[in-house]
mmCIF file of C-alpha atoms in Angstrom:
data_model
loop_
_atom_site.group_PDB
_atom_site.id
_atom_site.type_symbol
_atom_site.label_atom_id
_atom_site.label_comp_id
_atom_site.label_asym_id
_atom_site.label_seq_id
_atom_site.Cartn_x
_atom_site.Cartn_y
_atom_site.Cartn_z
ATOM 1 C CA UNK A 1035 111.397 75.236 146.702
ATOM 2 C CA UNK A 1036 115.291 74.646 146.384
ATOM 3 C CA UNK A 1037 117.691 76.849 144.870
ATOM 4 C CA UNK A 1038 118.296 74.666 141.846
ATOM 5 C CA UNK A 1039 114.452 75.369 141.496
ATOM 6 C CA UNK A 1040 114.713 78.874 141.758
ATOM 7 C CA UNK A 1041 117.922 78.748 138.972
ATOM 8 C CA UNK A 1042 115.589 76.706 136.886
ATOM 9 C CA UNK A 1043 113.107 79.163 136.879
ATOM 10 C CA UNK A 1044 114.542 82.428 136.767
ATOM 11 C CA UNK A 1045 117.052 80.416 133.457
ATOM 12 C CA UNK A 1046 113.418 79.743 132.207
ATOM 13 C CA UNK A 1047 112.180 83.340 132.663
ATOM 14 C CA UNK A 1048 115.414 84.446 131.162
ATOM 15 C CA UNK A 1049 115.178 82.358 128.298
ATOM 16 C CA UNK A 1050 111.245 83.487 128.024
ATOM 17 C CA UNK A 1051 112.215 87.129 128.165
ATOM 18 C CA UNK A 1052 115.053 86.345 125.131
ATOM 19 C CA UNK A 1053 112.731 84.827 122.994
ATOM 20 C CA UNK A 1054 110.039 87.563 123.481
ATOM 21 C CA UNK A 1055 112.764 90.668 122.563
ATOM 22 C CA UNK A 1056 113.690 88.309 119.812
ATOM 23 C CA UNK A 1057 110.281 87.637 118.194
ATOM 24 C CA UNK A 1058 109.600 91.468 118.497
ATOM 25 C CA UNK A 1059 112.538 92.068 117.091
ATOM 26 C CA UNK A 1060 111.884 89.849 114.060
ATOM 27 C CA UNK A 1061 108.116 91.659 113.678
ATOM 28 C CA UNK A 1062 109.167 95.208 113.803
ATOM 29 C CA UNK A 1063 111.751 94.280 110.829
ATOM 30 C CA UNK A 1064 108.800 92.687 108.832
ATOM 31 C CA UNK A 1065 106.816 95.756 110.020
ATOM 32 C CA UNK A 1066 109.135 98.384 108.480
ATOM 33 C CA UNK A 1067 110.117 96.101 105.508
ATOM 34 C CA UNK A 1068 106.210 96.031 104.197
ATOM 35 C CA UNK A 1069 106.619 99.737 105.001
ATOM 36 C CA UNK A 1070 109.502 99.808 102.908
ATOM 37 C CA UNK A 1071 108.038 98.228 100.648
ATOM 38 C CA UNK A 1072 104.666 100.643 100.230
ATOM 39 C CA UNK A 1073 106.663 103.653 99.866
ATOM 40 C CA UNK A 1074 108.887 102.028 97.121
ATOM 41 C CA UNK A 1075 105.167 101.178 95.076
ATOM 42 C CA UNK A 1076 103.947 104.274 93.175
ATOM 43 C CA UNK A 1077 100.303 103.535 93.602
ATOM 44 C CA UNK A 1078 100.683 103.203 97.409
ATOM 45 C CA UNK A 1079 102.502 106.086 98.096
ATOM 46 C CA UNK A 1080 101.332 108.389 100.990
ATOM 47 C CA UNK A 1081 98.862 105.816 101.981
ATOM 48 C CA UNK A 1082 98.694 104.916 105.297
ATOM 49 C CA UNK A 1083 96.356 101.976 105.546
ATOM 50 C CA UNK A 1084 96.716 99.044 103.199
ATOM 51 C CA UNK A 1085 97.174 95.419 104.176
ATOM 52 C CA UNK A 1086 100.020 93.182 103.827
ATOM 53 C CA UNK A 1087 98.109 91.601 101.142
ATOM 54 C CA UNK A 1088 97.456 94.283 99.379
ATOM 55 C CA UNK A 1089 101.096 95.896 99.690
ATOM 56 C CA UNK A 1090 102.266 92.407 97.913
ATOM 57 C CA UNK A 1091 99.996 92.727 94.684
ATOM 58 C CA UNK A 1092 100.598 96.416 94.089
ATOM 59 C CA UNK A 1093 104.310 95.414 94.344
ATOM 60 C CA UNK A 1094 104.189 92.416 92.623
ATOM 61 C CA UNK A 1095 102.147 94.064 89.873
ATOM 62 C CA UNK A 1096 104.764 96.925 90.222
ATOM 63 C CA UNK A 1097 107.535 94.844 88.906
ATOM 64 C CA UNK A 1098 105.840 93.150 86.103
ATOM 65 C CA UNK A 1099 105.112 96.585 84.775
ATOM 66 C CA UNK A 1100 108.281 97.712 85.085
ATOM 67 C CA UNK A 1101 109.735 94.544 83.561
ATOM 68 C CA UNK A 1102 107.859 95.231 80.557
ATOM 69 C CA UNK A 1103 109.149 98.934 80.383
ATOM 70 C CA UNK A 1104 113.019 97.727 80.979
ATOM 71 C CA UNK A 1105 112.219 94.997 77.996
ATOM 72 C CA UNK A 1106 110.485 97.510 75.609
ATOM 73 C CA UNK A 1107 113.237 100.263 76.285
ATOM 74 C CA UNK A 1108 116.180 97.776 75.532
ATOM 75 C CA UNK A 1109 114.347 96.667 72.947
ATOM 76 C CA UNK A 1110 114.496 100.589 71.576
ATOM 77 C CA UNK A 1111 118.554 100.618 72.935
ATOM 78 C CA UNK A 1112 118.961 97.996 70.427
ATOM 79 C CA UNK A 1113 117.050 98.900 67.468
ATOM 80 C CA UNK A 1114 119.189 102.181 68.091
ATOM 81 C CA UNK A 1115 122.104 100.105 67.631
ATOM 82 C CA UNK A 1116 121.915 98.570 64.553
ATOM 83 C CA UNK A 1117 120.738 102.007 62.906
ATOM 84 C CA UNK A 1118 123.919 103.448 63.963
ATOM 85 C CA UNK A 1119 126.007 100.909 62.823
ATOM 86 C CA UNK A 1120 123.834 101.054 59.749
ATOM 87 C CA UNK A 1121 124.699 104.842 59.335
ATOM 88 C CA UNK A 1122 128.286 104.292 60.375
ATOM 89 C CA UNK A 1123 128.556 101.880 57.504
ATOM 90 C CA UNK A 1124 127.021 104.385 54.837
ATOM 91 C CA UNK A 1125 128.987 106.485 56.365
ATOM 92 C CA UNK A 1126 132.280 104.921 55.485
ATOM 93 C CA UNK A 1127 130.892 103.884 52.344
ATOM 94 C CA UNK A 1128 130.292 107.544 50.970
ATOM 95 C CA UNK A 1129 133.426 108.594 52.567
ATOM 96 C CA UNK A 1130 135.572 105.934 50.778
ATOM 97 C CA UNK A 1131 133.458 107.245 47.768
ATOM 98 C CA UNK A 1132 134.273 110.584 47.633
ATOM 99 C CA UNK A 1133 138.105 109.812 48.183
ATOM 100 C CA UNK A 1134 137.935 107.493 45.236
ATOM 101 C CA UNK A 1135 135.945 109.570 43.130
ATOM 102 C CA UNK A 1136 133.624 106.816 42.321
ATOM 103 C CA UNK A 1137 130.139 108.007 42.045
ATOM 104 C CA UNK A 1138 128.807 105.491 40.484
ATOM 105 C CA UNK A 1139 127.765 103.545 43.806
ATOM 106 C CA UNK A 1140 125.322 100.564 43.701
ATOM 107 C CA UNK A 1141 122.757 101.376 46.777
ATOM 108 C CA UNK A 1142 123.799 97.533 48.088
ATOM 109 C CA UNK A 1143 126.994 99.087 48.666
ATOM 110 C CA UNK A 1144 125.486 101.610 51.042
ATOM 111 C CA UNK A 1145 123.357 99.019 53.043
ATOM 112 C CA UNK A 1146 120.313 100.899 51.615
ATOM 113 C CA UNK A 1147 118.275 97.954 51.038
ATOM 114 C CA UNK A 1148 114.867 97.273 52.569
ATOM 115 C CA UNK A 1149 115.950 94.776 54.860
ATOM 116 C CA UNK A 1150 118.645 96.833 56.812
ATOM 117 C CA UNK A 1151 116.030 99.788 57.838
ATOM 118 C CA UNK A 1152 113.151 97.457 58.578
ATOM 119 C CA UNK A 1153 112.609 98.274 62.412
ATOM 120 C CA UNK A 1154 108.787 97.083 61.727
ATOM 121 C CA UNK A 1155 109.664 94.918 65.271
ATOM 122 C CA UNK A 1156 110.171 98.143 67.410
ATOM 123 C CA UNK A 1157 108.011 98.852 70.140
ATOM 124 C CA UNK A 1158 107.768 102.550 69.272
ATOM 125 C CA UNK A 1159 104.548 104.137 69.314
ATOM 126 C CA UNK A 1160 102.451 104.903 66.195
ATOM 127 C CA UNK A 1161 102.972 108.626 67.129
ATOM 128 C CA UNK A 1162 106.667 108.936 67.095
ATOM 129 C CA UNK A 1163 108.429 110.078 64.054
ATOM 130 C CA UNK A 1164 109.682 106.929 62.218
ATOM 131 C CA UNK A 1165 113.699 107.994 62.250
ATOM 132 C CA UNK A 1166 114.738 105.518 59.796
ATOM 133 C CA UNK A 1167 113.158 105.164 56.028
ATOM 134 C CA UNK A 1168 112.141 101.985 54.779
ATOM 135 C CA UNK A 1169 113.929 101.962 51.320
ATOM 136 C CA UNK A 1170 115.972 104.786 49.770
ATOM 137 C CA UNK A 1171 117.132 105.246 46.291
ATOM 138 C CA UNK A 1172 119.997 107.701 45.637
ATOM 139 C CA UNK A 1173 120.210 108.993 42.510
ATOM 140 C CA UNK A 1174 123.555 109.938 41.040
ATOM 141 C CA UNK A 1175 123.705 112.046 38.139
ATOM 142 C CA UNK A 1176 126.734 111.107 35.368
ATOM 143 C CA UNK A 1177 129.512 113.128 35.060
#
């Protein structure tokens, strides 16, 4: 065998031995990545055996559920919203009221109408305390 042979072959086993660190390298950061990724998934924390598989669908499933969550709490953030700029409103109103002195205030004036405290679209459940009234009437006595 020459020398370029021997050059050849140690390059190859070289090149082999790269590869091989490489590869491992690329498998241990999968490894701890679907570890990772079971300790970030409620229902698979603190277990120690579950398959790749089954790490995926728990996570997957995971995020859909928290998806919904995020969309049903911004939906609340929201409906928040526009009953605070509601109340601001009647706010000003009654304020602006009592500086004038004018008591005789039409309840469209103080964005009490049905429409503006219908919040029959929030995802709140059926045993919270509905905040908001449907319909008020104020009654104003004459001076």
């Amino acid at each position: 065998m020459s020398d370029d042979d021997r050059d050849l072959e140690l390059e190859s086993a070289e090149k082999r031995a790269h590869h091989n660190a490489l590869e491992r390298k690329r498998r241990d950061h999968i490894k701890d990545s679907f570890t990772s990724l079971r300790e970030s998934v409620p229902s698979l924390q603190g277990e120690k055996v579950a398959s790749r598989a089954q790490i995926l669908k728990k996570a997957a499933d995971y995020i859909q559920f928290m998806r919904r969550k995020n969309t049903a709490h911004q939906q609340d953030i929201d409906d928040l919203k526009r009953q605070n700029n509601l109340l601001e409103t009647q706010i000003r109103t009654l304020e602006k009221t009592k500086a004038t002195g004018n008591f005789a205030v039409e309840s469209s004036e103080l964005n009490l109408d049905e429409n503006n405290f219908d919040n029959s679209d929030s995802s709140s459940s059926d045993s919270e305390i509905d905040m908001v009234p449907r319909h008020k009437k104020i009654k104003i006595k004459k001076l």
